[in-house]
């Protein structure tokens, strides 16, 4: 085998490979002899078909098949010999392919870029420092109470955060319009479900009151015939309800799995959950800053093949998420929608891979165990979840990959310029929400 390497623009390479004639000719002859033993042809006994007959009938197809196998095998031998790292599969072009002559073909492909991660000290990281205070815990308990609240009828005027039951009829210039009428319509006030101006007249009214709400449909309203129109809604208020929060007592604690109803245990459990969510949020924020800084300070030439693979992967994920797997009923989403994200993901993958290589990082099994335990702590039976992870090779591999990625992030973080900034719990978590 003879190999010549041509470096094209960027990461593109072309290998011209020549394979001696006897290599392919002997392989074709051997394949034809095998066919002669198995083919049934009229006029010949099974296994007694002359090779010349097989050659005439199948020779061209067999040579094409052998040529494909030879190109694949010799390509991989050539890139190994030339110490090249292909990024994606090559395209092959046959140049010469005749009986009794050397086979010559060209393999075009891209290689992985040579990467040197540098200037890590120029990456600036703002690391939030957050303490969960008593007021944050009490606010969370209040949120839990609201989530478990119930609506009860109230004999008073409606307020902005009540639920009301109403009948209404909408008109424009005195004429009713489609979709503008309802009976026993339950409306939670303050949720932004109705057009501007509809809810305001309800506040201060009692059950049995009848009144009119003057409104203007927004210019961007979804119904074309109503855009920008002035309308009147004749409303009858039939019922006012208010939220009744459950008492913060033993029974409330039991609803969260605290069997003895100890409120202090509930507070401890809630705070642990808050701390876990906070830690995950802070970790994600710092990680995003590290990755952004890494990409910015270390521009990388990206193999188009890897970017295309990532685009295809993102497109499949999007189609599954929005089309629920029914991709046949959805139009093909264009590459442009995913290209920017794909390029960033490929850059991050290449750069983190180089950090792992240059720092000689190996998976920290203690970190893997800690990550599994943290994940399991969110479930009712953590021990069962931990055992499930340990018995599932695919999940364990995923967790090991995440651990190694975190180790690479830590290695970059150790060299970056980090400034700690005190932040309030609500500021961090509300922004995340």
XYZ file of C-alpha atoms in Angstrom:
433
model
C 0.000 0.000 0.000
C 1.265 3.442 -0.974
C -0.079 6.567 0.719
C 0.269 10.269 -0.034
C -1.249 12.972 2.178
C -2.575 16.288 0.918
C -3.481 19.019 3.427
C -6.313 21.156 2.132
C -7.741 24.288 3.706
C -8.334 24.103 7.460
C -8.846 20.603 8.806
C -9.483 18.890 5.465
C -7.137 16.100 4.376
C -6.978 13.926 1.269
C -5.263 10.575 1.228
C -4.387 9.039 -2.116
C -3.960 5.328 -1.501
C -2.686 2.727 -3.943
C -3.309 -0.969 -3.302
C -1.266 -3.565 -5.274
C -3.175 -5.370 -8.030
C -2.517 -8.847 -6.657
C -4.102 -7.864 -3.304
C -7.507 -7.050 -4.787
C -7.344 -9.579 -7.627
C -6.633 -12.462 -5.252
C -9.448 -11.317 -2.963
C -11.878 -11.214 -5.918
C -10.765 -14.657 -7.076
C -11.214 -16.104 -3.589
C -14.723 -14.629 -3.296
C -15.726 -16.016 -6.697
C -14.474 -19.462 -5.719
C -16.632 -19.337 -2.588
C -19.660 -18.370 -4.692
C -19.002 -21.242 -7.072
C -19.498 -23.686 -4.191
C -22.877 -22.259 -3.170
C -24.602 -20.937 -6.317
C -27.220 -22.970 -8.180
C -27.122 -22.482 -11.937
C -29.107 -24.515 -14.445
C -26.996 -27.117 -16.212
C -24.497 -27.531 -13.388
C -24.550 -29.682 -10.279
C -24.460 -27.794 -6.918
C -20.873 -26.897 -6.077
C -19.642 -27.749 -9.606
C -20.219 -24.407 -11.320
C -17.029 -23.322 -13.145
C -15.403 -20.199 -11.772
C -15.440 -18.732 -15.275
C -19.249 -18.867 -15.281
C -19.408 -17.259 -11.868
C -16.930 -14.629 -13.077
C -19.095 -13.767 -16.029
C -22.281 -13.491 -13.968
C -21.039 -12.002 -10.704
C -17.527 -10.688 -11.371
C -18.417 -6.988 -11.611
C -20.554 -6.968 -8.444
C -17.964 -8.957 -6.493
C -15.176 -6.583 -7.514
C -17.237 -3.593 -6.376
C -17.877 -5.294 -3.065
C -14.211 -6.185 -2.600
C -13.142 -2.662 -3.592
C -15.405 -1.188 -0.909
C -13.947 -3.492 1.733
C -10.374 -2.802 0.587
C -10.903 0.969 0.694
C -12.334 0.841 4.221
C -9.555 -1.425 5.535
C -6.690 0.396 3.857
C -8.045 3.795 4.893
C -7.862 2.891 8.572
C -4.413 1.375 8.126
C -3.267 4.555 6.340
C -4.532 7.018 8.975
C -2.877 4.892 11.655
C 0.370 4.875 9.722
C 0.207 8.648 9.109
C -0.899 9.332 12.698
C -4.036 11.172 11.652
C -7.230 11.432 13.749
C -10.293 11.515 11.465
C -13.280 13.513 12.714
C -16.111 11.622 11.082
C -16.240 9.120 8.236
C -14.414 9.806 4.955
C -15.811 10.076 1.456
C -14.180 7.689 -1.036
C -13.490 8.284 -4.721
C -12.232 5.440 -6.894
C -9.567 6.615 -9.317
C -8.408 3.306 -10.859
C -10.124 -0.071 -10.596
C -9.296 -2.523 -13.378
C -8.420 -6.207 -13.406
C -4.669 -6.720 -13.287
C -3.946 -3.124 -12.246
C -3.320 -1.435 -8.918
C -6.414 -0.042 -7.232
C -6.156 3.666 -6.516
C -8.623 5.728 -4.490
C -8.850 9.044 -2.665
C -10.262 9.396 0.858
C -11.358 12.906 1.846
C -12.022 13.693 5.488
C -11.450 16.139 8.324
C -9.096 15.665 11.236
C -9.462 16.751 14.846
C -7.804 20.109 15.503
C -4.662 20.375 17.556
C -5.700 22.068 20.794
C -3.662 23.806 23.445
C -5.759 25.097 26.322
C -4.224 28.338 27.596
C -4.939 31.693 29.262
C -7.080 30.069 31.942
C -6.014 32.798 34.360
C -7.823 35.316 32.129
C -11.177 33.631 32.718
C -13.124 35.718 35.239
C -15.622 33.884 37.433
C -18.137 35.421 39.820
C -18.851 32.770 42.437
C -22.021 33.455 44.448
C -21.916 32.792 48.190
C -25.406 32.164 49.543
C -26.746 31.350 52.999
C -30.230 29.949 53.564
C -31.668 32.185 56.282
C -34.616 31.534 58.583
C -36.782 33.908 56.560
C -36.014 31.930 53.391
C -37.091 28.731 55.112
C -40.315 30.311 56.383
C -41.075 31.657 52.916
C -40.661 28.166 51.507
C -43.003 26.747 54.152
C -45.536 29.405 53.181
C -45.161 28.367 49.545
C -45.814 24.752 50.529
C -48.915 25.831 52.430
C -50.203 27.682 49.367
C -49.565 24.638 47.211
C -51.749 22.583 49.567
C -54.390 25.255 50.095
C -58.070 24.825 49.237
C -60.679 27.253 47.975
C -63.592 28.086 50.303
C -66.536 30.331 49.608
C -66.261 33.845 51.072
C -69.231 36.091 51.926
C -67.511 39.366 51.039
C -66.398 41.508 48.155
C -63.897 40.022 45.703
C -60.184 40.790 46.032
C -57.345 40.643 43.549
C -56.148 37.156 44.554
C -59.554 35.454 44.914
C -61.233 32.923 42.676
C -64.587 33.984 41.268
C -67.343 32.222 39.377
C -68.990 34.439 36.767
C -71.327 34.553 33.793
C -70.412 36.997 31.061
C -71.528 38.127 27.626
C -69.222 40.151 25.381
C -70.395 42.603 22.738
C -68.813 44.899 20.187
C -70.974 47.822 19.071
C -73.898 46.099 20.795
C -73.455 42.822 18.901
C -72.352 39.559 20.572
C -69.266 37.905 19.076
C -68.079 34.301 18.906
C -66.224 33.107 21.986
C -67.311 36.072 24.105
C -69.889 34.269 26.243
C -69.629 31.835 29.174
C -71.607 30.578 32.181
C -70.225 29.446 35.548
C -66.757 30.432 34.417
C -64.169 29.904 37.203
C -61.497 32.574 37.155
C -58.441 32.776 39.416
C -57.742 36.456 39.658
C -54.296 37.857 38.991
C -53.109 35.000 36.749
C -53.252 37.064 33.565
C -55.738 34.708 31.892
C -58.066 37.457 30.683
C -57.459 40.474 28.467
C -56.411 43.725 30.206
C -59.306 45.539 31.856
C -61.519 42.493 32.372
C -60.655 41.727 36.010
C -60.481 45.241 37.462
C -64.292 45.811 37.700
C -64.695 42.477 39.524
C -62.624 43.680 42.504
C -64.926 45.088 45.179
C -68.059 43.345 43.847
C -70.070 40.725 45.760
C -71.920 37.588 44.684
C -75.111 38.638 42.886
C -73.704 41.907 41.532
C -74.095 42.682 37.836
C -71.777 45.134 36.090
C -69.977 45.923 32.841
C -66.259 45.745 32.020
C -65.053 48.011 29.200
C -62.010 46.523 27.514
C -59.862 46.845 24.407
C -58.559 43.731 22.686
C -54.770 43.908 22.137
C -53.496 44.623 18.644
C -51.709 41.244 18.677
C -54.764 39.270 19.845
C -54.922 35.784 18.314
C -58.415 36.248 16.787
C -58.034 38.453 13.721
C -61.582 39.869 13.879
C -61.075 41.098 17.468
C -57.637 42.729 17.205
C -57.703 46.267 18.615
C -61.495 46.294 19.032
C -63.293 47.995 21.948
C -65.708 45.631 23.699
C -68.063 45.490 26.668
C -68.545 42.461 28.897
C -71.748 42.233 30.919
C -70.674 40.238 34.002
C -72.700 38.545 36.722
C -70.657 37.613 39.792
C -72.038 34.344 41.186
C -69.450 33.243 43.781
C -66.338 34.518 45.545
C -63.778 32.068 46.960
C -60.617 32.606 48.961
C -57.619 30.402 49.599
C -57.610 28.661 52.964
C -54.076 27.717 53.921
C -53.537 24.547 55.961
C -52.288 25.027 59.496
C -48.591 24.480 60.038
C -49.173 21.559 62.396
C -48.603 17.837 62.830
C -51.098 16.875 60.121
C -49.408 19.179 57.647
C -46.006 17.619 58.419
C -47.419 14.120 57.888
C -48.471 14.975 54.345
C -44.740 15.261 53.544
C -43.872 11.834 54.925
C -42.963 12.945 58.464
C -44.721 10.056 60.188
C -44.617 11.458 63.716
C -45.687 14.926 62.535
C -42.631 16.642 64.029
C -42.537 20.141 62.512
C -38.835 20.499 63.269
C -38.162 17.420 61.163
C -40.217 18.929 58.377
C -38.208 22.150 58.595
C -34.966 20.147 58.477
C -36.174 18.175 55.436
C -37.323 21.309 53.616
C -34.027 23.049 54.337
C -32.060 20.050 53.038
C -34.070 20.146 49.827
C -33.528 23.900 49.531
C -29.791 23.424 50.075
C -29.623 20.687 47.437
C -31.458 22.840 44.880
C -29.315 25.851 45.791
C -26.089 23.862 45.435
C -27.173 22.569 42.026
C -28.099 26.079 40.882
C -24.828 27.625 42.071
C -22.841 24.804 40.511
C -24.659 25.304 37.193
C -24.051 29.063 37.240
C -20.342 28.690 37.912
C -20.038 25.900 35.338
C -21.672 28.049 32.670
C -19.218 30.871 33.388
C -16.279 28.448 33.188
C -17.425 27.014 29.860
C -18.145 30.456 28.403
C -14.696 31.672 29.456
C -13.007 28.540 28.165
C -14.602 28.900 24.732
C -13.913 32.641 24.563
C -10.225 32.403 25.466
C -9.526 29.292 23.379
C -11.070 29.540 19.882
C -11.021 26.178 18.109
C -11.259 25.203 14.429
C -14.278 22.919 14.331
C -14.604 19.894 12.030
C -17.768 20.403 9.977
C -18.555 16.698 10.366
C -18.715 16.972 14.161
C -20.877 20.095 13.968
C -23.252 18.333 11.563
C -23.491 15.331 13.888
C -24.342 17.630 16.784
C -26.930 19.497 14.705
C -28.594 16.194 13.831
C -28.579 15.157 17.484
C -30.127 18.446 18.624
C -32.728 18.233 15.871
C -33.738 14.704 16.942
C -34.045 15.836 20.548
C -36.166 18.802 19.503
C -38.433 16.694 17.310
C -38.947 14.195 20.118
C -39.624 16.936 22.653
C -42.073 18.975 20.585
C -43.391 16.269 18.313
C -43.550 13.546 20.982
C -41.645 11.246 18.682
C -44.118 11.634 15.776
C -41.496 13.107 13.481
C -43.308 11.935 10.358
C -45.992 14.563 10.901
C -43.594 17.450 11.404
C -41.554 19.462 8.880
C -37.780 19.017 8.921
C -36.297 21.704 11.116
C -33.471 23.626 9.348
C -29.832 23.326 10.414
C -29.673 27.060 11.127
C -31.891 26.635 14.189
C -29.288 24.457 15.872
C -25.960 25.493 14.367
C -24.893 28.036 17.003
C -25.685 25.695 19.889
C -24.071 22.776 18.071
C -20.843 24.700 17.429
C -20.631 25.694 21.078
C -21.230 22.129 22.262
C -18.552 20.764 19.954
C -16.110 23.465 21.139
C -16.845 22.666 24.773
C -16.427 18.937 24.184
C -13.065 19.347 22.445
C -11.730 21.798 25.029
C -12.834 19.770 28.056
C -11.374 16.681 26.418
C -8.033 18.462 26.128
C -8.218 19.605 29.778
C -8.856 16.014 30.851
C -5.911 14.850 28.725
C -3.458 17.582 29.736
C -4.322 17.285 33.428
C -4.243 13.465 33.200
C -7.615 13.274 34.945
C -9.129 9.938 35.920
C -12.654 9.348 37.187
C -12.892 10.056 40.915
C -15.052 7.179 42.153
C -15.683 8.933 45.490
C -17.168 11.853 43.557
C -19.305 9.447 41.526
C -20.628 7.906 44.746
C -21.351 11.341 46.194
C -23.219 12.414 43.043
C -25.347 9.281 43.111
C -26.157 9.780 46.793
C -27.131 13.410 46.171
C -29.416 12.377 43.320
C -30.921 9.578 45.399
C -31.619 11.876 48.363
C -34.481 13.478 46.418
C -36.369 10.151 46.361
C -38.458 8.440 49.006
C -36.122 5.441 49.222
C -32.547 6.659 48.539
C -30.993 3.240 49.159
C -33.122 1.688 46.430
C -32.080 4.393 43.951
C -28.397 3.939 44.802
C -28.644 0.174 44.202
C -30.438 0.810 40.907
C -27.572 3.015 39.722
C -24.970 0.453 40.743
C -26.773 -2.320 38.866
C -27.185 -0.292 35.661
C -23.970 -0.035 33.656
C -25.330 2.656 31.337
C -26.385 4.921 34.213
C -23.075 4.360 35.980
C -21.178 5.288 32.808
C -23.253 8.465 32.481
C -22.512 9.391 36.088
C -18.790 8.693 35.624
C -18.762 10.929 32.544
C -20.461 13.709 34.522
C -17.961 13.295 37.359
C -15.015 13.511 34.960
C -16.540 16.598 33.344
C -16.919 18.195 36.787
C -13.293 17.376 37.538
C -12.262 19.158 34.337
C -14.395 22.163 35.323
C -12.683 22.199 38.729
C -9.257 22.075 37.054
C -10.103 25.165 34.992
C -11.685 26.880 37.987
C -8.511 26.360 40.016
C -6.564 28.459 37.492
C -9.245 31.049 36.725
C -9.682 34.434 38.387
C -12.479 33.808 40.903
C -14.287 36.489 42.890
C -16.734 35.523 45.617
C -19.886 37.633 45.803
C -22.500 37.439 48.554
C -25.972 36.873 47.156
C -29.430 36.489 48.624
C -31.167 33.132 48.342
C -34.264 34.566 46.657
C -32.146 36.528 44.195
C -30.454 33.345 43.009
C -33.427 30.995 43.068
C -36.013 33.419 41.693
C -33.685 34.192 38.794
C -33.300 30.457 38.203
C -37.044 29.971 38.256
